[in-house]
Each structure stands twice: as C-alpha cells, then as structure tokens.
Coordinates of C-alpha atoms in Angstrom, one line a residue:
X65 CA 0.1 -0.2 0.2
X66 CA 1.3 3.6 -0.6
X67 CA 1.8 6.1 2.3
X68 CA 3.2 8.8 0.7
X69 CA 6.5 10.5 -0.3
X70 CA 9.0 12.5 1.3
X71 CA 10.8 10.3 3.9
X72 CA 14.6 10.1 3.5
X73 CA 17.4 8.9 5.1
X74 CA 21.2 9.6 3.6
X75 CA 24.3 7.8 4.6
X76 CA 27.3 9.7 4.1
X77 CA 29.9 8.1 2.9
X78 CA 31.8 8.1 -0.6
X79 CA 29.2 6.0 -2.1
X80 CA 26.0 8.1 -1.5
X81 CA 22.6 6.4 -1.5
X82 CA 19.3 7.1 -0.8
X83 CA 16.6 5.2 1.2
X84 CA 13.0 6.8 0.1
X85 CA 10.0 5.2 1.8
X86 CA 7.3 5.0 -0.9
X87 CA 5.5 2.1 0.4
X88 CA 5.4 -1.1 2.7
X89 CA 3.8 -4.2 3.1
X90 CA 3.1 -5.9 6.5
X91 CA 2.9 -9.6 7.5
X92 CA 0.4 -11.2 10.4
X93 CA 2.4 -14.2 10.4
X94 CA 4.4 -13.3 13.5
X95 CA 7.5 -12.1 11.8
X96 CA 8.8 -8.5 12.4
X97 CA 9.4 -7.5 9.4
X98 CA 8.4 -4.8 6.7
X99 CA 9.3 -5.0 3.2
X100 CA 10.6 -1.6 2.3
X101 CA 11.2 0.0 -1.4
X102 CA 15.1 0.9 -1.3
X103 CA 17.0 2.8 -3.9
X104 CA 20.6 1.3 -4.1
X105 CA 23.5 3.8 -5.8
X106 CA 22.0 4.6 -9.0
X107 CA 24.4 3.2 -12.0
X108 CA 23.2 4.8 -15.4
X109 CA 25.7 2.4 -17.2
X110 CA 23.9 -0.6 -15.5
X111 CA 20.4 0.6 -15.4
X112 CA 20.2 0.0 -12.0
X113 CA 17.8 1.9 -9.8
X114 CA 15.6 -0.1 -7.6
X115 CA 16.1 -3.3 -5.5
X116 CA 13.7 -4.7 -2.6
X117 CA 15.1 -5.6 1.2
X118 CA 13.3 -6.5 4.0
X119 CA 14.2 -4.5 7.1
X120 CA 13.6 -5.2 10.9
X121 CA 11.5 -2.5 13.1
X122 CA 14.5 -2.2 14.6
X123 CA 16.6 -0.8 11.5
X124 CA 14.7 3.0 11.8
X125 CA 14.4 5.0 14.6
X126 CA 10.8 4.3 16.4
X127 CA 10.5 8.4 15.3
X128 CA 10.6 7.4 12.1
X129 CA 8.2 4.6 12.3
X130 CA 5.4 6.6 14.2
X131 CA 6.0 9.0 11.3
X132 CA 5.1 6.6 9.0
X133 CA 2.5 4.4 10.3
X134 CA 0.6 7.8 10.6
X135 CA -0.8 7.3 7.4
X136 CA -2.1 4.3 8.2
X137 CA -6.0 3.9 8.3
X138 CA -7.9 2.9 11.6
X139 CA -8.2 -1.0 10.2
X140 CA -4.6 -1.4 9.1
X141 CA -3.8 0.3 12.1
X142 CA -5.4 -2.8 14.2
X143 CA -3.9 -5.3 11.9
X144 CA -0.2 -4.1 12.4
X145 CA -0.6 -4.3 16.3
X146 CA -1.6 -8.1 15.5
X147 CA 1.6 -8.9 14.0
X148 CA 4.1 -9.3 17.1
X149 CA 4.7 -7.5 20.6
X150 CA 6.9 -5.1 19.6
X151 CA 4.4 -3.8 16.7
X152 CA 1.9 -3.8 19.3
X153 CA 4.1 -1.4 21.6
X154 CA 4.6 0.9 18.7
X155 CA 0.6 1.0 17.7
X156 CA 0.4 1.7 21.0
X157 CA 3.0 4.8 21.5
X158 CA 0.8 6.5 18.7
X159 CA -2.0 7.9 21.6
X160 CA -1.2 10.9 21.1
X161 CA -0.7 11.5 17.3
X162 CA -2.7 9.0 15.2
X163 CA -5.3 8.0 17.7
X164 CA -5.9 11.4 18.8
X165 CA -6.3 12.5 15.5
X166 CA -9.1 9.5 14.7
X167 CA -10.6 10.5 17.8
X168 CA -11.3 14.2 17.2
X169 CA -11.8 13.9 13.6
X170 CA -15.0 11.6 13.6
X171 CA -17.9 13.3 13.3
X172 CA -19.9 10.9 15.5
X173 CA -17.9 11.4 18.2
X174 CA -17.1 14.0 21.2
X175 CA -14.2 14.6 23.2
X176 CA -13.9 11.6 25.9
X177 CA -14.2 13.9 28.6
X178 CA -17.0 16.1 27.1
X179 CA -18.8 18.1 28.7
X180 CA -17.7 18.2 32.2
X181 CA -13.8 18.7 31.3
X182 CA -13.5 19.1 27.3
X183 CA -10.3 20.7 27.9
X184 CA -8.9 17.7 29.7
X185 CA -6.9 15.3 27.6
X186 CA -8.3 11.4 28.3
X187 CA -6.0 8.9 29.6
X188 CA -6.0 7.1 26.1
X189 CA -7.3 8.2 23.2
X190 CA -7.2 5.4 21.7
X191 CA -9.1 3.6 24.5
X192 CA -11.7 6.2 24.0
X193 CA -12.1 6.1 19.9
X194 CA -12.4 2.2 20.6
X195 CA -14.8 2.7 23.1
X196 CA -17.0 5.0 20.5
X197 CA -16.0 2.8 17.8
X198 CA -17.1 -0.4 19.4
X199 CA -20.7 1.1 20.4
X200 CA -22.2 0.4 17.0
X201 CA -21.8 -3.3 18.2
X202 CA -22.8 -3.0 21.6
X203 CA -26.3 -2.6 20.7
X204 CA -26.8 -5.7 18.8
X205 CA -24.7 -7.8 21.8
X206 CA -26.2 -10.9 23.1
X207 CA -29.6 -9.9 21.5
X208 CA -31.7 -12.8 20.2
X209 CA -33.9 -13.3 17.4
X210 CA -36.7 -14.9 18.4
X211 CA -37.6 -15.9 15.0
X212 CA -35.0 -17.7 13.9
X213 CA -32.9 -20.3 14.7
X214 CA -29.2 -19.5 16.5
X215 CA -27.6 -20.5 13.5
X216 CA -29.8 -18.3 11.0
X217 CA -29.7 -15.3 13.5
X218 CA -25.6 -15.0 13.6
X219 CA -26.0 -15.5 10.0
X220 CA -28.1 -13.0 9.3
X221 CA -26.3 -10.3 11.3
X222 CA -23.3 -11.3 9.5
X223 CA -24.2 -11.6 5.9
X224 CA -27.6 -9.8 5.4
X225 CA -27.0 -6.7 6.9
X226 CA -28.2 -3.7 4.6
X227 CA -27.5 0.0 4.6
X228 CA -30.7 2.1 3.6
X229 CA -30.4 5.8 2.8
X230 CA -33.3 8.1 3.5
X231 CA -33.0 11.8 1.7
X232 CA -33.7 13.7 -1.6
X233 CA -32.6 11.5 -4.7
X234 CA -32.2 8.5 -2.4
X235 CA -34.3 5.3 -2.1
X236 CA -36.2 6.6 0.6
X237 CA -37.7 9.8 0.9
X238 CA -38.7 9.5 4.8
X239 CA -37.7 7.6 7.5
X240 CA -41.3 5.8 7.7
X241 CA -41.0 4.1 4.3
X242 CA -37.3 3.1 5.1
X243 CA -37.9 1.7 8.9
X244 CA -40.8 -0.5 7.0
X245 CA -38.5 -2.1 4.5
X246 CA -35.8 -2.5 6.7
X247 CA -35.1 -6.0 8.4
X248 CA -33.2 -6.7 11.0
X249 CA -29.9 -5.0 12.1
X250 CA -30.1 -3.3 9.1
X251 CA -28.5 0.5 9.2
X252 CA -30.7 3.0 8.4
X253 CA -28.5 6.7 7.2
X254 CA -30.7 10.1 6.8
X255 CA -28.8 12.7 4.5
X256 CA -28.5 16.0 5.9
X257 CA -32.4 17.7 6.1
X258 CA -35.6 18.2 8.5
X259 CA -37.7 15.2 8.6
X260 CA -41.1 15.5 10.4
X261 CA -43.7 12.4 10.7
X262 CA -47.1 13.2 10.9
X263 CA -48.3 10.5 12.9
X264 CA -46.3 7.8 15.5
X265 CA -43.3 5.7 13.7
X266 CA -43.2 2.2 15.5
X267 CA -40.5 0.0 15.5
X268 CA -40.7 -3.7 15.1
X269 CA -37.7 -4.8 14.4
X270 CA -34.5 -4.0 15.3
X271 CA -32.7 -1.1 13.3
X272 CA -29.7 1.4 13.4
X273 CA -30.8 5.0 12.4
X274 CA -27.6 7.4 11.8
X275 CA -27.4 10.7 10.5
X276 CA -24.7 11.6 8.4
X277 CA -22.6 14.7 8.4
X278 CA -21.9 16.6 11.5
X279 CA -24.5 16.5 14.7
X280 CA -27.3 19.1 13.8
X281 CA -27.6 18.4 10.1
X282 CA -30.2 16.1 10.6
X283 CA -33.1 16.7 12.8
X284 CA -36.0 14.7 13.2
X285 CA -39.5 16.0 14.6
X286 CA -40.9 12.6 15.4
X287 CA -42.5 10.0 17.9
X288 CA -40.9 6.7 17.9
X289 CA -42.6 3.8 19.7
X290 CA -40.0 0.7 20.3
X291 CA -41.7 -2.4 20.4
X292 CA -38.8 -4.6 19.1
X293 CA -35.8 -6.3 21.3
X294 CA -33.3 -3.3 20.4
X295 CA -32.0 -0.5 18.3
X296 CA -29.7 2.3 18.2
X297 CA -30.0 5.9 17.2
X298 CA -27.0 8.0 16.5
X299 CA -25.6 11.7 15.4
X300 CA -29.6 12.9 15.4
X301 CA -31.3 16.0 16.5
X302 CA -34.9 15.0 18.1
X303 CA -37.7 17.5 18.7
X304 CA -41.5 16.8 19.2
X305 CA -43.8 16.1 16.4
X306 CA -46.9 18.7 16.6
X307 CA -49.1 16.1 18.3
X308 CA -47.3 14.8 21.4
X309 CA -43.9 16.2 23.5
X310 CA -42.8 12.5 24.1
X311 CA -40.1 11.9 21.2
X312 CA -39.4 8.4 22.2
X313 CA -40.6 5.6 24.5
X314 CA -40.2 1.9 24.9
X315 CA -41.7 -0.6 27.5
X316 CA -39.9 -3.5 25.8
X317 CA -36.4 -3.4 24.3
X318 CA -33.4 -2.0 24.7
X319 CA -32.7 1.4 23.1
X320 CA -28.6 3.0 22.6
X321 CA -28.4 6.7 22.0
X322 CA -25.1 8.2 20.8
X323 CA -24.3 11.6 20.3
X324 CA -27.7 12.9 19.9
X325 CA -29.4 16.1 20.6
X326 CA -32.8 16.8 22.7
X327 CA -34.5 19.9 22.6
X328 CA -38.1 20.4 24.0
X329 CA -39.2 17.1 24.4
X330 CA -39.2 13.6 26.7
X331 CA -38.2 10.0 26.6
X332 CA -40.0 7.7 28.5
X333 CA -38.4 4.4 29.5
X334 CA -40.9 1.9 30.8
X335 CA -39.8 -1.9 32.2
X336 CA -38.9 -4.0 31.1
X337 CA -37.3 -1.8 28.8
X338 CA -34.1 0.1 29.3
X339 CA -31.2 2.2 27.7
X340 CA -27.9 3.5 27.4
X341 CA -27.8 7.3 26.5
X342 CA -24.1 8.5 25.9
X343 CA -22.4 11.9 24.8
X344 CA -26.1 13.6 24.3
X345 CA -27.6 17.1 25.2
X346 CA -30.8 17.6 26.9
X347 CA -31.9 21.5 26.0
X348 CA -35.7 21.8 27.7
X349 CA -35.7 17.9 28.0
X350 CA -36.1 15.2 30.6
X351 CA -35.8 11.7 30.7
X352 CA -38.8 9.7 33.1
X353 CA -38.0 5.6 34.2
X354 CA -40.6 4.2 35.4
X355 CA -39.7 0.7 37.2
X356 CA -36.4 0.1 35.0
X357 CA -34.5 -2.6 36.5
X358 CA -31.1 -0.7 34.9
X359 CA -30.2 2.0 32.6
X360 CA -27.3 3.8 31.6
X361 CA -26.8 7.9 31.4
X362 CA -23.2 9.0 30.8
X363 CA -21.3 12.0 29.4
X364 CA -24.7 13.9 29.1
X365 CA -25.7 17.5 29.5
X366 CA -28.7 18.9 30.8
X367 CA -29.6 22.4 30.4
X368 CA -32.8 24.8 30.8
X369 CA -35.0 22.3 32.2
X370 CA -38.8 23.2 33.3
X371 CA -38.8 20.6 35.8
X372 CA -36.5 17.7 36.8
X373 CA -34.2 16.5 34.3
X374 CA -34.2 12.9 35.1
X375 CA -37.1 11.2 36.8
X376 CA -36.7 8.0 38.6
X377 CA -40.2 6.3 39.6
X378 CA -40.8 3.0 41.1
X379 CA -38.6 0.2 42.3
X380 CA -36.3 -1.4 39.9
X381 CA -38.6 -4.7 38.6
X382 CA -37.1 -7.9 38.7
X383 CA -38.5 -8.8 35.2
X384 CA -35.3 -7.8 32.9
X385 CA -34.4 -8.0 29.5
X386 CA -31.6 -9.1 27.8
X387 CA -29.3 -5.6 28.2
X388 CA -29.5 -5.8 31.8
X389 CA -26.7 -7.9 31.8
X390 CA -24.7 -6.3 29.5
X391 CA -25.2 -2.9 31.3
X392 CA -24.7 -4.6 34.9
X393 CA -21.1 -6.0 33.7
X394 CA -20.0 -2.4 31.9
X395 CA -21.2 -0.7 34.9
X396 CA -19.1 -3.2 37.7
X397 CA -16.3 -2.2 35.4
X398 CA -16.0 1.4 35.2
X399 CA -17.3 2.4 38.8
X400 CA -15.2 4.0 41.0
X401 CA -14.7 1.6 43.7
X402 CA -13.3 2.7 47.0
X403 CA -11.8 -0.4 48.5
X404 CA -9.3 -0.4 46.2
X405 CA -7.2 2.7 47.2
X406 CA -8.0 6.2 49.6
X407 CA -9.4 8.8 47.1
X408 CA -11.7 10.4 49.2
X409 CA -10.6 13.9 50.2
X410 CA -11.3 13.3 53.7
X411 CA -8.7 11.1 54.1
X412 CA -6.3 14.0 54.2
X413 CA -5.6 15.2 57.5
X414 CA -4.9 18.5 56.5
X415 CA -8.4 18.5 55.2
X416 CA -8.4 22.6 54.3
X417 CA -6.0 24.3 51.9
X418 CA -4.0 26.7 53.5
X419 CA -5.8 30.0 53.9
X420 CA -9.1 28.2 54.2
X421 CA -11.0 28.9 56.8
X422 CA -10.3 26.4 60.0
X423 CA -7.0 25.2 58.3
X424 CA -5.5 24.9 61.3
X425 CA -8.3 23.2 63.2
X426 CA -11.0 21.0 62.5
X427 CA -14.8 22.2 63.7
X428 CA -17.9 21.3 64.1
X429 CA -20.9 23.8 64.7
X430 CA -23.9 22.4 65.6
X431 CA -27.1 24.2 66.8
X432 CA -30.4 23.0 67.8
X433 CA -32.8 25.5 67.0
X434 CA -30.7 28.4 67.6
X435 CA -29.0 31.5 66.1
X436 CA -25.1 30.9 65.5
X437 CA -24.4 34.6 64.5
X438 CA -22.8 35.6 68.0
X439 CA -20.3 32.4 67.6
X440 CA -16.8 33.0 66.7
X441 CA -14.3 30.6 66.4
X442 CA -11.5 30.4 68.9
X443 CA -7.4 30.1 68.4
X444 CA -5.5 27.2 70.4
X445 CA -4.3 30.2 72.7
X446 CA -7.5 31.6 73.3
X447 CA -9.3 28.3 74.3
X448 CA -5.9 27.7 76.8
X449 CA -6.3 30.9 78.5
X450 CA -10.2 30.4 78.8
X451 CA -9.5 27.5 80.1
X452 CA -7.1 29.1 82.5
X453 CA -9.6 31.8 83.4
X454 CA -12.1 29.0 84.0
X455 CA -14.3 31.0 81.2
X456 CA -16.2 28.2 79.0
X457 CA -17.7 30.2 76.2
X458 CA -17.5 28.0 72.9
X459 CA -15.5 25.4 71.9
X460 CA -15.0 26.0 68.1
X461 CA -18.4 26.8 68.0
X462 CA -20.5 23.7 69.1
X463 CA -22.6 25.3 71.6
X464 CA -22.5 29.0 73.4
X465 CA -22.4 28.0 77.3
X466 CA -24.4 29.9 80.4
X467 CA -23.0 30.3 83.5
X468 CA -25.5 27.7 84.7
X469 CA -24.0 24.8 82.5
X470 CA -26.9 24.9 79.6
X471 CA -27.1 25.8 75.9
X472 CA -28.3 28.6 75.5
X473 CA -30.6 28.9 72.4
X474 CA -32.7 31.4 70.8
X475 CA -36.1 31.1 68.8
X476 CA -35.5 32.0 64.9
X477 CA -37.4 31.7 61.8
X478 CA -34.3 29.6 59.9
X479 CA -35.9 30.0 56.5
X480 CA -33.8 26.4 55.1
X481 CA -37.3 24.7 56.0
X482 CA -40.2 27.3 55.8
X483 CA -38.7 29.5 52.5
X484 CA -37.2 26.7 50.8
X485 CA -39.3 26.1 47.4
X486 CA -38.9 22.5 47.3
X487 CA -40.4 22.6 50.8
X488 CA -44.2 21.5 51.2
X489 CA -46.7 20.6 53.8
X490 CA -44.1 21.0 56.8
X491 CA -45.2 20.4 60.3
X492 CA -46.3 23.2 62.3
X493 CA -44.7 22.0 65.2
X494 CA -42.2 24.9 66.8
X495 CA -41.1 23.0 69.7
X496 CA -37.6 24.4 70.9
X497 CA -35.2 22.3 72.8
X498 CA -32.5 23.0 75.4
X499 CA -30.2 20.8 75.7
X500 CA -27.9 20.7 79.4
X501 CA -24.4 20.5 78.5
X502 CA -24.2 17.4 80.5
X503 CA -26.7 15.7 78.9
X504 CA -25.4 16.1 75.6
X505 CA -23.7 12.9 73.4
X506 CA -20.5 14.5 73.5
X507 CA -20.1 16.0 76.6
X508 CA -18.1 13.5 78.7
X509 CA -15.5 14.0 75.8
X510 CA -15.7 17.8 75.5
X511 CA -15.4 17.8 79.7
X512 CA -12.5 16.1 79.4
X513 CA -10.7 18.1 76.7
X514 CA -11.8 21.3 78.3
X515 CA -11.4 20.6 82.2
X516 CA -8.4 18.6 82.1
X517 CA -5.0 19.2 80.5
X518 CA -3.8 16.1 78.8
X519 CA -0.2 14.6 78.7
X520 CA 1.4 14.4 75.6
X521 CA 0.5 11.1 74.9
X522 CA -2.9 11.4 76.0
X523 CA -3.8 14.4 73.7
X524 CA -1.9 12.1 70.7
X525 CA -4.3 9.3 71.6
X526 CA -7.4 12.0 71.8
X527 CA -6.6 13.4 68.4
X528 CA -6.0 9.8 66.9
X529 CA -9.3 8.6 68.4
X530 CA -11.1 12.3 66.9
X531 CA -9.6 12.1 63.7
X532 CA -11.6 12.0 60.6
X533 CA -12.1 9.1 58.5
X534 CA -11.5 8.2 55.0
X535 CA -13.9 6.8 52.8
X536 CA -12.1 3.8 52.4
X537 CA -11.9 3.5 56.2
X538 CA -15.1 3.9 56.6
X539 CA -16.2 1.1 53.7
X540 CA -13.8 -1.1 55.5
X541 CA -15.8 -1.4 58.9
X542 CA -19.2 -1.1 57.5
X543 CA -20.0 -4.0 55.5
X544 CA -23.4 -2.5 54.8
X545 CA -22.4 0.9 53.6
X546 CA -19.9 -1.2 51.1
X547 CA -22.6 -3.4 49.7
X548 CA -24.9 0.0 49.0
X549 CA -21.6 1.8 47.6
X550 CA -21.2 -1.1 45.0
X551 CA -24.8 -1.2 44.1
X552 CA -25.9 -0.8 40.2
X553 CA -29.6 -0.9 40.2
X554 CA -32.0 2.1 38.8
X555 CA -30.7 4.5 37.2
X556 CA -26.8 5.4 36.9
X557 CA -25.8 8.5 36.2
X558 CA -22.1 9.3 35.5
X559 CA -19.8 12.3 34.5
X560 CA -23.0 14.0 33.4
X561 CA -23.8 18.0 33.5
X562 CA -27.0 19.2 34.7
X563 CA -26.7 23.3 34.9
X564 CA -29.4 26.3 34.4
X565 CA -32.6 24.7 35.0
X566 CA -35.1 24.2 38.2
X567 CA -34.1 20.2 39.0
X568 CA -31.4 17.7 38.4
X569 CA -32.5 14.4 39.4
X570 CA -35.9 13.7 41.4
X571 CA -36.2 9.9 42.4
X572 CA -39.5 8.9 44.0
X573 CA -41.7 5.9 45.2
X574 CA -39.0 3.7 45.9
X575 CA -36.8 4.4 42.9
X576 CA -33.1 3.9 43.3
X577 CA -30.3 6.3 41.5
X578 CA -26.6 5.7 41.6
X579 CA -25.3 9.5 40.6
X580 CA -20.9 9.4 40.3
X581 CA -18.7 12.3 39.2
X582 CA -21.7 14.4 38.3
X583 CA -21.8 18.4 38.2
X584 CA -24.9 20.3 39.4
X585 CA -24.7 23.9 39.3
X586 CA -26.8 27.3 38.9
X587 CA -30.4 24.8 39.5
X588 CA -33.2 25.3 42.1
X589 CA -32.2 22.2 43.3
X590 CA -29.7 19.3 42.5
X591 CA -31.3 16.0 43.8
X592 CA -34.6 15.4 45.4
X593 CA -35.6 11.8 47.2
X594 CA -38.5 11.0 48.5
X595 CA -40.9 8.1 49.3
X596 CA -38.7 5.4 50.6
X597 CA -36.2 6.0 47.8
X598 CA -33.0 5.6 47.8
X599 CA -29.9 7.3 46.4
X600 CA -26.2 6.7 46.4
X601 CA -24.1 9.8 45.4
X602 CA -20.2 9.6 44.9
X603 CA -17.9 12.3 44.2
X604 CA -19.9 15.0 42.9
X605 CA -20.0 18.8 42.9
X606 CA -23.4 20.3 44.0
X607 CA -23.2 24.2 44.1
X608 CA -24.9 27.8 43.5
X609 CA -28.4 26.1 44.0
X610 CA -31.2 28.1 44.7
X611 CA -32.3 26.2 47.3
X612 CA -31.3 23.1 49.2
X613 CA -28.4 21.3 47.2
X614 CA -29.8 17.6 48.5
X615 CA -32.8 17.1 49.7
X616 CA -34.3 13.9 51.4
X617 CA -37.5 13.2 52.9
X618 CA -40.3 10.6 53.5
X619 CA -38.4 7.7 54.6
X620 CA -35.7 8.2 51.7
X621 CA -32.3 6.7 52.4
X622 CA -28.9 5.5 51.1
X623 CA -25.6 6.7 50.5
X624 CA -23.7 10.5 50.0
X625 CA -20.5 10.3 50.5
X626 CA -17.4 12.2 48.4
X627 CA -19.1 14.9 47.2
X628 CA -18.4 18.8 47.3
X629 CA -21.4 20.4 48.1
X630 CA -20.6 24.6 48.5
X631 CA -21.9 27.5 47.5
X632 CA -25.8 26.7 47.8
X633 CA -28.5 29.2 48.8
X634 CA -30.5 27.4 51.6
X635 CA -28.8 23.8 53.1
X636 CA -26.2 21.8 51.3
X637 CA -27.9 18.6 52.4
X638 CA -31.6 19.2 53.6
X639 CA -33.1 16.3 55.8
X640 CA -36.7 15.5 56.8
X641 CA -39.6 13.7 57.1
X642 CA -38.2 10.7 58.7
X643 CA -35.5 10.3 55.6
X644 CA -32.2 8.4 56.8
X645 CA -29.5 8.3 54.9
X646 CA -25.6 8.1 55.3
X647 CA -23.9 11.5 55.0
X648 CA -20.4 10.4 54.9
X649 CA -16.9 11.8 54.2
X650 CA -18.3 14.9 52.1
X651 CA -17.1 18.5 52.2
X652 CA -19.9 20.7 53.0
X653 CA -19.1 24.5 52.6
X654 CA -19.4 28.2 52.0
X655 CA -23.2 28.0 52.1
X656 CA -25.3 31.4 52.6
X657 CA -27.0 29.6 55.5
X658 CA -26.2 26.3 56.9
X659 CA -24.6 22.9 56.1
X660 CA -26.7 20.6 56.5
X661 CA -30.1 21.0 58.2
X662 CA -32.4 18.1 60.1
X663 CA -35.9 18.4 61.1
X664 CA -39.5 17.1 60.7
X665 CA -38.5 13.5 62.5
X666 CA -35.4 13.3 59.8
X667 CA -32.6 11.4 60.7
X668 CA -29.5 10.1 59.5
X669 CA -26.0 9.0 60.1
X670 CA -23.7 12.2 60.0
X671 CA -20.0 10.8 60.0
X672 CA -16.9 12.4 59.1
X673 CA -17.6 15.4 57.0
X674 CA -15.9 18.5 56.6
X675 CA -18.3 21.2 57.3
X676 CA -16.9 24.9 57.3
X677 CA -17.6 28.4 56.1
X678 CA -21.1 27.9 56.3
X679 CA -22.9 31.6 57.3
X680 CA -25.1 30.1 60.0
X681 CA -24.7 26.6 61.6
X682 CA -22.9 23.8 60.0
X683 CA -25.4 21.3 61.5
X684 CA -28.8 22.6 62.3
X685 CA -31.2 20.3 64.2
X686 CA -34.5 21.3 64.8
X687 CA -38.5 20.3 64.9
X688 CA -38.2 16.7 65.9
X689 CA -34.8 15.9 63.9
X690 CA -33.0 13.0 65.3
X691 CA -29.7 12.3 63.7
X692 CA -26.5 10.9 64.7
X693 CA -23.9 12.9 64.2
X694 CA -20.6 12.1 64.8
X695 CA -18.1 14.6 63.7
X696 CA -14.9 15.2 65.9
X697 CA -12.4 17.7 66.6
X698 CA -8.7 17.8 65.4
X699 CA -7.1 19.8 67.8
X700 CA -3.6 21.7 66.7
X701 CA -2.1 22.0 70.2

C-alpha cells in the first residue's frame, strides 16, 4: 500500500545512497519485518535503480516508524498491532498522534471528557476511540432473534445487514418508508435535512438509525415507539412532533443513543425496557424512568430544564431484558471502587488548603434550634486562656455556654425549611429544645478536653481517636455501606452536567439511582429523593443551587459520600420527614445558610464530614430532627 513520499535517509560516505520510503507491506504471521522499497546507488550505465530488501523494526528510529504509521487508516492500524509484541507497543505509542487524530476527526464522536472537562486530555485516546467504535456493535450484543434459530440469527447478522439511505434523490424519501422496508439489524442513514412525521413511527424490527454529517445536520420531528428487542440511534437531533411532547418511548426493549441532541421533549422508558445514553445533550428536555431495572446515562449534558431533568419512579423490577446483564457488567467494571484505594479528600488529615477557614483546626458547628450569629471560632491560645480563667463560652463554635452549664438557644425563623422552594406540607411543631451540657452525647469527651489538661501521649491518643476517617476506612468497617456503595440497580448517572434549570434528578416511589462524578450547578435543586427511594451519590459537585442542594424526605435513604457541596442558597443537605441517609466524608462548605439541616423527624448518620465556612450553623437540628452525628475535632495543640 502507498503511504506517501518525502521520508528520506542519507548515508554520508563515498557512495552516497538514499532510502526513500514510498510504501510498505506488513505480515500478520508473527514475522517482525516490513517490506520497504529501497533505492541503491544509481548506476546509469547498468540501468540499476531499485531493489527490494526486508528490514527489521529496529532498523529505523522509532520516531520515523511513528511518522510512517501515522498515514495508516484505522483497520490497518489494528492489523499492525497483531503482528507481534514490538509492533503492538509501537501502535500503542501513537496514542497522542494518530489515535487522537482519529478520535477528534470522527463526526460521530465527542471529546472523551465532554461535557465536564473537555479541556482535559483523556488517559488514552486509543481507548476512548475504541469505546466509540464498538458502540455500533454493543446494541446487538447478546440480543436474540425470536423468529430465527441461532445459526440463522448469526448468519443474518453478519451477511444480510443492509444499508438504507433516506433523503432527496435516495431510495427512500422519508424515515417511515425506510423503517417499514428494513430487515433485522439494518442500518438506516439519513441524509442532511429535516424529517417531520405526522404520525407515530413504530419500530417492530431492530434497526440502527444514523444521521450523516455533523451533529445538527439531521433533525427529526418525530415520535418513535420501540416494540422490538433493541435499536440504536446516533448523530441525530430530536424534536417533538406537533401531536405529542414524547420523542421516544419503549416498554419492551433496549435502546442506545449516541451523540444526539434532544430539544423540548421527553423520553419515556418503562420496564422491562432499558436504555444507554452517551454523549447527548438535553435542552429543555427530560427523561422518565418507570420501574426500570437498570439504565445508564453517561457523559450527557442537561440544560434549561423546566422540571426535573431525570425522573426515576418506582422500584427496579425483577423482570429484566437481555441488555441488563450487559449494562451491569459494564457498570461494575467502570465504577469507582473505593475499596481499592483511598481517593476521598477527607482522608487527608490537613483537609483544608492553606488559607481556608479552619485550616489549623477541624471544627463542627451544631446548633439546635438556635441562632449562631454570635458564635466566633477561637484559636488555640484563646482556648487555653479560657481554660486557665475558667471561662467556658465555646469550643470551636459548637455551643454557646451559659453560666449555669446549659446550652443557650434562641428562637429563630430559620428559612432553610420554611422558605425553601421545595418544601411542602411541613409540620407546624415549633418546639424549642434546650439541651443540658452534661446531657449531650459529646459532653464527656468535651468536658475531658476542656477541664483536664492532657499529657502529650494522651493528647496524641485523643487526636487519633477524634481524627476524621477517610471513605475507604469507613467502608472497610461497615459491610452494609460497602453493599450500598457497590449497588448498580436503577438509574446510573456518570460524568453528566446538570446546569441552568429547575431540577437535576428526582427519585420517588421507591426508585433507585446512583450518581457518580457529575456536576450540578445553577439549579433550583440538584437532587430530590422522596417516598422510600434510595440514592447513592459519590464524588459529585453540587453548587450554586437556589434552594437546598440535596433534598431527602419521606423515609428516603442511601449513601451520600465524597461529594463537594458548596455555595448553595439554602442548606447543602436537607433531611426531613423520616429520611435516613448516610452522609459520609463530604465537604460541605461556603453555604449562604447552614451546611446540613435536619428537621421534621429527619434522621441520618452524619460521619467524618468536613463542614466549614457556612454563614450559619454547620449542622442545624430542629423540629424533632434526630440524626446521629459523629464529627470529631482535631486540636492542633
């Protein structure tokens, strides 16, 4: 095959010769050789110009080999990688050159770190391109054709798959006629243009529908009802038809969306149907999952939502289709496993950067139905001075102590509950609690640290006992939390961006969802979990919400761990009405009100969190709130 000209090597001796690479052949029989066309010294008298030699891979510098192989198309690169170990390593070394070029030049492929960090290079361009390239095959993986025997099914998949073209001057003028004529696993390619359907399209056989050109060149004003085991749609813009806001729905099979845009409409997935959506944009659009056993949203962007962008309703059904096993295997292999390494930020004993509030001391502010505006943190010297003078007013902002040893509380009209836009039908109980210092759960430990001057060894032991645990350490000692953290039921949301809308994710009626590596910003609320639903939130960013960031009520539960929740208008986490989550190893800071609010019979286990820099209480407990708080102090004495 010809790869080009211009690569020359000169040997400086009396008989100057030139090596001009104009082409090569490769072998797949394990022989580590290339066939090169080499020009020997030219002898016009003899008429000798060229002869062929075989050359080892070590005969040229690696940089020259990389330059040569950069001309190869995708299929030839793959074949070269199968020759031998040396060739395989050489092909792998083209990650930042040829593989990057192939990935970015593909019209159907977005940046691997889109939409959260498109400016960051992926770990491997080759792996990213591989994931995109095999996406056109995974939608048929393990699928079965009920109308054919196994042998005929495999034969038809490999031999009888056709490509149908739709558009002006093509065989089919509209999508409906192409779908009616398609056979199993046929590919339908839409030419650039706008395709509007006046009635609902029903998919009765598995097909792949792709748009040609760049994303945006092909627009579908359509409502599609999938009634077949599987289908795939790629590189399309979906808009609702005039008669319904639903753009796509299925209650039977598996659907895969890759690199699509959804405008002003809805997707509906009912069990036992399921879906996998990757590298898609939802503009004023939403997805509704009903009793779905397992679904995956990955690298998607949700913007300008009028309600919740993703709604997960109903408990995952035991009635699964063929794709659930495939999605489960993929989810377990790609999920962040905290049992392997300590990736939690809270594992760092110096949990705040230099210059951050409380950088020298871990503090926890717990306020029980009171006003914290008069509380000011104290330094080490102030604590020691107060101890010497027997003045016990405060310990790192936890309580304001009166002379009689009781915690002083003030009535307040705290608006994290009453004024929140997501609060409804709250209890009218306005009980005010006054807790005795000696009756508080931490009284013995606090009294010991205040009234007794510990020796050096005792202080070190106290610091070790009260040090924040990392997420890895917390999971290691709690098998139940490990099970929750590794659960893959319901809706799995990875590396998605939710911004500039009303709601992010809404889980209700015993629904289950797992959120990992996502960003929620500039929303009314990020996550709302109610009615015995379960939520697992790992390593997400939640900030600039107009109300509370994470909102749980009505016996909702789950695990909220290793998240960065900050700069929200109301509480970072709002727990009420019997909700009982585990709040573990999060950074909850810089809120305009309190960090965590527990009220209205709300429960929960709040452990090893970094709560700092909030304008009001770190943890605000009122109106029958009853959490278990284990947020210890680290005194740098």
